């Protein structure tokens, strides 16, 4: 973690120019005394689905009364998203990005996936890329109603039209490899087609059942495989011996009453673990990484240090970025100021808003008004 007590950070031209003990700090043009509050790297959210319209709070309530979550609920959001204008989609995404920023996230990856037609995914990826440098084409999330019984034709359309048209606006290609969504072979076809168009793969895998997602991600050298709840020993081994990051998203397991992933097992085996909030209307309608840190510590058996690392440096690894996720010289000056003496308070004070300031590229993004 590299925690420094009584520290100072010097920022110049949006980057970290110096970091160390305050007594040794070089002179600066201006300075701010943070009164011993903790300064952390901004959270790096490597998994969100912000391109959508509509509300699924009733689904959530039904689940809390015993209805089981299934991938099919995505279709309701597809209907709502297709009916929305690009402006409505962008306003909704920007509102949620603002929530993310206020709770400490300075980088947010954004997936499409609620259009699932060539036209609607193109709109989605254009909106996503206008809001974030980390735009992901989730071309195969769930087959839309008009293709429900024609998966082959849907995958063909994704390969022939959706990927070629959307790739110029995206960095990543993602797929939901899961029972009720897409099979291993279908997922491989989609990811490979994306790679041929210059996109880097990431995978939704092993969320609801044991399955092929992890092995497929490792086979293709994916940047990350996300959810990773149901893992065989071979899956854990494969992750430990690969560069694919295992991303845990406990907000989704919380809101679906799913099992939680065993992050302890992954870390002990040597896998790199990232932690995200997975904001989406279906399974995890939260933008709060601090909430997910508390869940990760309490229920995924991560130490507070591991959870904070996973939400910062881990997220950066999942996005293959070296300029964010840590407060090292040369990194972007993306940081948060906590209303607390150290980072342990993020899990120690669950549900309490401790974020008093957020900075990105050396500029203030959010400052809590003092009373
Ligand atoms: O990350 N797993 C698939 N996709 C989303 C949920 C989608 C939905 O239910 O709307 C997730 O959990
Ligand atoms: Fe997801």
Tab-separated table of C-alpha atoms in Angstrom, residues 27-357:
chain	number	residue	atom	x	y	z
A	27	UNK	CA	8.466	24.591	-2.002
A	28	UNK	CA	5.268	25.006	-3.982
A	29	UNK	CA	3.514	28.044	-5.476
A	30	UNK	CA	0.513	27.461	-3.259
A	31	UNK	CA	-0.434	24.867	-0.692
A	32	UNK	CA	-3.456	23.507	1.156
A	33	UNK	CA	-3.356	22.054	4.657
A	34	UNK	CA	-5.671	19.035	4.735
A	35	UNK	CA	-5.487	18.810	8.513
A	36	UNK	CA	-4.270	15.198	8.655
A	37	UNK	CA	-7.090	13.852	6.536
A	38	UNK	CA	-6.200	10.817	4.422
A	39	UNK	CA	-5.451	11.270	0.715
A	40	UNK	CA	-5.987	8.253	-1.557
A	41	UNK	CA	-5.848	7.665	-5.297
A	42	UNK	CA	-9.248	8.214	-6.921
A	43	UNK	CA	-11.148	4.962	-7.306
A	44	UNK	CA	-10.896	3.306	-10.713
A	45	UNK	CA	-14.245	1.784	-11.627
A	46	UNK	CA	-13.536	-0.831	-14.291
A	47	UNK	CA	-17.103	-2.105	-14.756
A	48	UNK	CA	-20.280	-0.075	-15.226
A	49	UNK	CA	-23.338	-0.143	-17.460
A	50	UNK	CA	-24.421	3.509	-17.602
A	51	UNK	CA	-26.056	3.506	-21.040
A	52	UNK	CA	-29.647	2.666	-20.237
A	53	UNK	CA	-33.097	4.076	-19.599
A	54	UNK	CA	-35.830	3.018	-17.203
A	55	UNK	CA	-36.081	1.640	-13.728
A	56	UNK	CA	-36.048	-1.896	-12.313
A	57	UNK	CA	-36.687	-1.174	-8.666
A	58	UNK	CA	-39.705	-3.506	-8.721
A	59	UNK	CA	-37.437	-6.364	-9.856
A	60	UNK	CA	-35.188	-5.621	-6.916
A	61	UNK	CA	-38.092	-5.610	-4.476
A	62	UNK	CA	-39.380	-8.912	-5.870
A	63	UNK	CA	-35.929	-10.451	-5.477
A	64	UNK	CA	-35.778	-9.388	-1.877
A	65	UNK	CA	-39.037	-11.290	-1.443
A	66	UNK	CA	-37.598	-14.449	-2.994
A	67	UNK	CA	-37.763	-14.194	-6.800
A	68	UNK	CA	-34.527	-15.456	-8.333
A	69	UNK	CA	-32.446	-13.198	-10.598
A	70	UNK	CA	-32.043	-14.330	-14.195
A	71	UNK	CA	-30.262	-12.768	-17.184
A	72	UNK	CA	-33.638	-12.299	-18.913
A	73	UNK	CA	-34.491	-9.148	-16.903
A	74	UNK	CA	-32.038	-7.330	-19.158
A	75	UNK	CA	-34.688	-7.443	-21.918
A	76	UNK	CA	-36.933	-4.979	-20.100
A	77	UNK	CA	-34.083	-2.461	-20.023
A	78	UNK	CA	-33.376	-3.113	-23.712
A	79	UNK	CA	-36.938	-2.067	-24.536
A	80	UNK	CA	-36.634	1.124	-22.464
A	81	UNK	CA	-33.181	1.967	-23.814
A	82	UNK	CA	-34.182	1.577	-27.447
A	83	UNK	CA	-37.060	3.985	-26.879
A	84	UNK	CA	-34.805	6.679	-25.367
A	85	UNK	CA	-33.123	9.467	-27.340
A	86	UNK	CA	-29.322	9.824	-27.377
A	87	UNK	CA	-29.742	12.969	-25.263
A	88	UNK	CA	-31.734	11.107	-22.618
A	89	UNK	CA	-29.128	8.356	-22.523
A	90	UNK	CA	-26.303	10.849	-22.208
A	91	UNK	CA	-28.045	12.835	-19.471
A	92	UNK	CA	-28.644	9.682	-17.467
A	93	UNK	CA	-25.024	8.534	-17.908
A	94	UNK	CA	-23.673	11.953	-16.895
A	95	UNK	CA	-25.888	12.070	-13.822
A	96	UNK	CA	-24.537	8.690	-12.717
A	97	UNK	CA	-20.963	9.745	-13.522
A	98	UNK	CA	-21.512	12.710	-11.240
A	99	UNK	CA	-22.610	10.324	-8.485
A	100	UNK	CA	-19.511	8.232	-9.110
A	101	UNK	CA	-17.303	11.331	-8.835
A	102	UNK	CA	-18.933	12.480	-5.605
A	103	UNK	CA	-18.227	9.087	-4.080
A	104	UNK	CA	-14.584	9.118	-5.141
A	105	UNK	CA	-14.326	7.508	-8.573
A	106	UNK	CA	-12.135	9.524	-10.940
A	107	UNK	CA	-12.164	6.992	-13.814
A	108	UNK	CA	-15.241	5.041	-14.896
A	109	UNK	CA	-15.384	2.440	-17.643
A	110	UNK	CA	-18.777	2.458	-19.401
A	111	UNK	CA	-20.390	-0.447	-21.237
A	112	UNK	CA	-23.187	-0.482	-23.759
A	113	UNK	CA	-25.310	-3.635	-23.798
A	114	UNK	CA	-28.908	-2.464	-23.461
A	115	UNK	CA	-29.371	-1.714	-27.164
A	116	UNK	CA	-28.542	-5.098	-28.689
A	117	UNK	CA	-29.270	-3.920	-32.232
A	118	UNK	CA	-26.744	-2.435	-34.668
A	119	UNK	CA	-28.434	0.993	-34.488
A	120	UNK	CA	-28.977	1.131	-30.765
A	121	UNK	CA	-25.504	-0.168	-29.851
A	122	UNK	CA	-23.956	2.431	-32.176
A	123	UNK	CA	-25.841	5.178	-30.362
A	124	UNK	CA	-24.818	3.618	-27.049
A	125	UNK	CA	-21.124	3.391	-27.846
A	126	UNK	CA	-21.087	6.963	-29.170
A	127	UNK	CA	-22.618	8.186	-25.922
A	128	UNK	CA	-20.263	6.012	-23.847
A	129	UNK	CA	-17.166	7.265	-25.654
A	130	UNK	CA	-18.292	10.875	-25.338
A	131	UNK	CA	-18.445	10.356	-21.555
A	132	UNK	CA	-15.348	8.176	-20.927
A	133	UNK	CA	-12.037	7.116	-22.496
A	134	UNK	CA	-12.910	3.603	-21.340
A	135	UNK	CA	-15.833	2.708	-23.591
A	136	UNK	CA	-16.818	-0.940	-23.929
A	137	UNK	CA	-18.993	-2.521	-26.574
A	138	UNK	CA	-21.004	-5.162	-24.727
A	139	UNK	CA	-22.226	-6.537	-28.021
A	140	UNK	CA	-23.585	-9.798	-26.635
A	141	UNK	CA	-25.288	-9.116	-23.291
A	142	UNK	CA	-28.503	-11.015	-23.881
A	143	UNK	CA	-30.126	-11.851	-27.223
A	144	UNK	CA	-32.908	-9.270	-27.767
A	145	UNK	CA	-36.526	-10.466	-28.085
A	146	UNK	CA	-36.504	-10.537	-31.916
A	147	UNK	CA	-33.525	-12.941	-31.809
A	148	UNK	CA	-34.499	-14.909	-28.701
A	149	UNK	CA	-34.720	-18.170	-30.653
A	150	UNK	CA	-32.091	-17.252	-33.242
A	151	UNK	CA	-28.826	-16.854	-31.360
A	152	UNK	CA	-26.791	-17.841	-34.436
A	153	UNK	CA	-28.292	-15.034	-36.449
A	154	UNK	CA	-27.764	-12.564	-33.621
A	155	UNK	CA	-24.084	-13.488	-33.284
A	156	UNK	CA	-23.688	-13.218	-37.063
A	157	UNK	CA	-25.207	-9.724	-37.003
A	158	UNK	CA	-22.854	-8.750	-34.161
A	159	UNK	CA	-19.854	-9.933	-36.173
A	160	UNK	CA	-20.924	-8.582	-39.568
A	161	UNK	CA	-22.403	-5.259	-38.568
A	162	UNK	CA	-22.348	-4.241	-34.950
A	163	UNK	CA	-18.643	-4.702	-34.289
A	164	UNK	CA	-17.381	-3.106	-37.534
A	165	UNK	CA	-19.664	-0.094	-37.058
A	166	UNK	CA	-19.058	0.386	-33.332
A	167	UNK	CA	-15.356	-0.509	-33.042
A	168	UNK	CA	-14.056	2.976	-33.986
A	169	UNK	CA	-15.762	4.344	-30.853
A	170	UNK	CA	-14.698	1.622	-28.408
A	171	UNK	CA	-11.587	0.430	-26.602
A	172	UNK	CA	-13.024	-2.847	-25.267
A	173	UNK	CA	-15.213	-5.737	-26.371
A	174	UNK	CA	-17.201	-7.548	-23.674
A	175	UNK	CA	-19.605	-10.477	-23.626
A	176	UNK	CA	-21.914	-12.055	-21.026
A	177	UNK	CA	-20.811	-15.698	-21.059
A	178	UNK	CA	-23.473	-17.274	-18.860
A	179	UNK	CA	-26.402	-19.659	-18.818
A	180	UNK	CA	-29.340	-17.710	-20.250
A	181	UNK	CA	-27.016	-15.287	-22.068
A	182	UNK	CA	-24.279	-16.554	-24.458
A	183	UNK	CA	-22.470	-19.892	-24.692
A	184	UNK	CA	-18.720	-20.347	-24.658
A	185	UNK	CA	-18.544	-20.733	-28.456
A	186	UNK	CA	-20.797	-17.752	-29.115
A	187	UNK	CA	-18.765	-15.680	-26.671
A	188	UNK	CA	-15.482	-16.693	-28.299
A	189	UNK	CA	-16.810	-15.761	-31.739
A	190	UNK	CA	-17.854	-12.311	-30.556
A	191	UNK	CA	-14.636	-11.596	-28.646
A	192	UNK	CA	-12.432	-12.721	-31.531
A	193	UNK	CA	-14.371	-10.565	-33.984
A	194	UNK	CA	-13.860	-7.610	-31.652
A	195	UNK	CA	-10.138	-8.345	-31.401
A	196	UNK	CA	-9.890	-8.396	-35.184
A	197	UNK	CA	-11.228	-4.841	-35.097
A	198	UNK	CA	-8.621	-3.728	-32.550
A	199	UNK	CA	-10.727	-4.076	-29.409
A	200	UNK	CA	-9.324	-5.617	-26.234
A	201	UNK	CA	-11.445	-8.352	-24.652
A	202	UNK	CA	-13.022	-8.439	-21.204
A	203	UNK	CA	-15.602	-10.964	-20.083
A	204	UNK	CA	-18.611	-11.249	-17.771
A	205	UNK	CA	-18.121	-14.749	-16.431
A	206	UNK	CA	-19.017	-17.213	-13.686
A	207	UNK	CA	-21.575	-14.824	-12.160
A	208	UNK	CA	-24.621	-17.041	-11.750
A	209	UNK	CA	-23.261	-20.537	-12.431
A	210	UNK	CA	-20.002	-22.423	-12.908
A	211	UNK	CA	-19.129	-21.893	-16.558
A	212	UNK	CA	-16.556	-21.288	-19.249
A	213	UNK	CA	-16.114	-17.519	-18.799
A	214	UNK	CA	-12.887	-17.592	-16.811
A	215	UNK	CA	-11.163	-20.135	-19.056
A	216	UNK	CA	-12.243	-18.265	-22.170
A	217	UNK	CA	-10.965	-14.977	-20.766
A	218	UNK	CA	-7.590	-16.512	-19.955
A	219	UNK	CA	-7.426	-18.270	-23.334
A	220	UNK	CA	-7.897	-14.960	-25.168
A	221	UNK	CA	-5.671	-12.944	-22.831
A	222	UNK	CA	-8.616	-10.787	-21.742
A	223	UNK	CA	-7.830	-7.768	-19.571
A	224	UNK	CA	-10.289	-8.989	-16.951
A	225	UNK	CA	-13.025	-11.443	-16.178
A	226	UNK	CA	-15.719	-9.984	-14.010
A	227	UNK	CA	-18.013	-11.344	-11.269
A	228	UNK	CA	-16.027	-14.612	-10.754
A	229	UNK	CA	-18.444	-15.970	-8.130
A	230	UNK	CA	-18.548	-19.671	-9.070
A	231	UNK	CA	-14.988	-20.883	-9.636
A	232	UNK	CA	-13.452	-24.352	-9.888
A	233	UNK	CA	-9.908	-24.953	-8.657
A	234	UNK	CA	-8.829	-24.970	-12.316
A	235	UNK	CA	-10.403	-21.506	-12.785
A	236	UNK	CA	-8.520	-20.115	-9.805
A	237	UNK	CA	-5.270	-21.667	-11.061
A	238	UNK	CA	-5.805	-20.289	-14.536
A	239	UNK	CA	-6.329	-16.769	-13.154
A	240	UNK	CA	-3.332	-17.027	-10.844
A	241	UNK	CA	-1.122	-17.969	-13.791
A	242	UNK	CA	-2.364	-15.339	-16.223
A	243	UNK	CA	-2.365	-11.589	-16.686
A	244	UNK	CA	-6.188	-11.551	-16.658
A	245	UNK	CA	-7.488	-9.584	-13.689
A	246	UNK	CA	-10.299	-11.124	-11.622
A	247	UNK	CA	-12.828	-8.381	-10.926
A	248	UNK	CA	-15.218	-8.798	-8.022
A	249	UNK	CA	-18.501	-6.873	-8.061
A	250	UNK	CA	-20.139	-7.497	-4.694
A	251	UNK	CA	-22.833	-4.847	-5.253
A	252	UNK	CA	-24.367	-7.223	-7.806
A	253	UNK	CA	-24.264	-10.154	-5.414
A	254	UNK	CA	-25.750	-7.989	-2.662
A	255	UNK	CA	-28.666	-6.857	-4.859
A	256	UNK	CA	-29.404	-10.280	-6.302
A	257	UNK	CA	-28.931	-12.204	-3.038
A	258	UNK	CA	-26.294	-14.193	-4.877
A	259	UNK	CA	-23.345	-15.862	-3.188
A	260	UNK	CA	-20.329	-13.582	-2.842
A	261	UNK	CA	-17.106	-14.412	-4.677
A	262	UNK	CA	-14.296	-15.803	-2.569
A	263	UNK	CA	-11.736	-13.059	-3.065
A	264	UNK	CA	-9.546	-14.538	-0.326
A	265	UNK	CA	-9.104	-17.705	-2.368
A	266	UNK	CA	-8.160	-15.697	-5.477
A	267	UNK	CA	-5.672	-13.455	-3.683
A	268	UNK	CA	-4.084	-16.324	-1.786
A	269	UNK	CA	-3.632	-18.206	-5.068
A	270	UNK	CA	-1.841	-15.205	-6.570
A	271	UNK	CA	-4.498	-13.714	-8.852
A	272	UNK	CA	-4.757	-9.939	-9.315
A	273	UNK	CA	-8.124	-8.801	-7.967
A	274	UNK	CA	-9.979	-5.608	-8.885
A	275	UNK	CA	-13.096	-4.318	-7.144
A	276	UNK	CA	-15.900	-2.460	-8.909
A	277	UNK	CA	-19.439	-1.257	-8.229
A	278	UNK	CA	-20.991	-2.468	-11.536
A	279	UNK	CA	-23.594	0.291	-11.622
A	280	UNK	CA	-26.500	-0.975	-13.725
A	281	UNK	CA	-30.290	-0.851	-13.368
A	282	UNK	CA	-30.710	-4.603	-12.966
A	283	UNK	CA	-28.271	-6.094	-10.519
A	284	UNK	CA	-26.382	-3.288	-8.827
A	285	UNK	CA	-27.819	0.192	-8.885
A	286	UNK	CA	-25.046	1.757	-6.863
A	287	UNK	CA	-22.176	4.064	-7.810
A	288	UNK	CA	-20.584	3.772	-4.398
A	289	UNK	CA	-17.163	2.152	-4.363
A	290	UNK	CA	-16.931	2.846	-0.603
A	291	UNK	CA	-20.030	0.662	-0.125
A	292	UNK	CA	-18.377	-2.085	-2.181
A	293	UNK	CA	-15.164	-1.768	-0.165
A	294	UNK	CA	-17.199	-2.367	2.988
A	295	UNK	CA	-18.832	-5.449	1.403
A	296	UNK	CA	-15.457	-6.719	0.163
A	297	UNK	CA	-13.968	-6.485	3.628
A	298	UNK	CA	-16.929	-7.904	5.485
A	299	UNK	CA	-18.129	-10.586	3.086
A	300	UNK	CA	-15.399	-11.286	0.526
A	301	UNK	CA	-12.795	-11.609	3.284
A	302	UNK	CA	-10.465	-8.996	1.868
A	303	UNK	CA	-8.411	-6.930	4.274
A	304	UNK	CA	-9.141	-3.189	4.189
A	305	UNK	CA	-5.760	-2.688	2.479
A	306	UNK	CA	-6.578	-5.298	-0.168
A	307	UNK	CA	-10.016	-3.818	-0.832
A	308	UNK	CA	-8.686	-0.273	-1.254
A	309	UNK	CA	-5.862	-1.559	-3.470
A	310	UNK	CA	-8.370	-3.518	-5.581
A	311	UNK	CA	-10.556	-0.405	-6.035
A	312	UNK	CA	-7.600	1.755	-7.140
A	313	UNK	CA	-4.513	-0.050	-8.485
A	314	UNK	CA	-6.585	-3.175	-9.198
A	315	UNK	CA	-9.088	-1.213	-11.283
A	316	UNK	CA	-6.198	0.404	-13.162
A	317	UNK	CA	-4.732	-3.050	-13.893
A	318	UNK	CA	-8.124	-4.221	-15.153
A	319	UNK	CA	-8.149	-1.263	-17.556
A	320	UNK	CA	-4.464	-1.768	-18.458
A	321	UNK	CA	-3.638	1.753	-17.299
A	322	UNK	CA	-0.420	2.797	-15.573
A	323	UNK	CA	-1.242	6.513	-15.244
A	324	UNK	CA	-4.046	6.088	-12.684
A	325	UNK	CA	-4.780	4.086	-9.525
A	326	UNK	CA	-1.761	5.141	-7.462
A	327	UNK	CA	-0.202	8.332	-6.146
A	328	UNK	CA	3.239	7.914	-7.648
A	329	UNK	CA	5.396	10.525	-9.355
A	330	UNK	CA	4.237	10.964	-12.933
A	331	UNK	CA	0.745	9.546	-12.357
A	332	UNK	CA	-2.310	11.671	-12.984
A	333	UNK	CA	-3.176	13.786	-9.962
A	334	UNK	CA	-6.447	11.923	-9.400
A	335	UNK	CA	-7.087	11.722	-5.700
A	336	UNK	CA	-9.682	11.849	-2.971
A	337	UNK	CA	-9.550	13.474	0.419
A	338	UNK	CA	-11.251	11.480	3.160
A	339	UNK	CA	-12.882	12.982	6.167
A	340	UNK	CA	-10.944	10.403	8.182
A	341	UNK	CA	-7.371	9.870	9.384
A	342	UNK	CA	-6.765	6.779	7.247
A	343	UNK	CA	-8.186	4.491	4.557
A	344	UNK	CA	-9.373	1.869	7.077
A	345	UNK	CA	-12.320	4.132	7.813
A	346	UNK	CA	-13.838	3.315	4.392
A	347	UNK	CA	-14.797	-0.134	5.710
A	348	UNK	CA	-14.842	0.774	9.389
A	349	UNK	CA	-17.575	3.398	8.864
A	350	UNK	CA	-19.911	1.706	6.360
A	351	UNK	CA	-22.619	3.851	4.847
A	352	UNK	CA	-21.021	7.100	5.997
A	353	UNK	CA	-20.045	9.585	3.288
A	354	UNK	CA	-16.384	10.241	4.041
A	355	UNK	CA	-15.448	11.780	0.694
A	356	UNK	CA	-14.737	15.453	1.340
A	357	UNK	CA	-12.870	16.269	-1.863
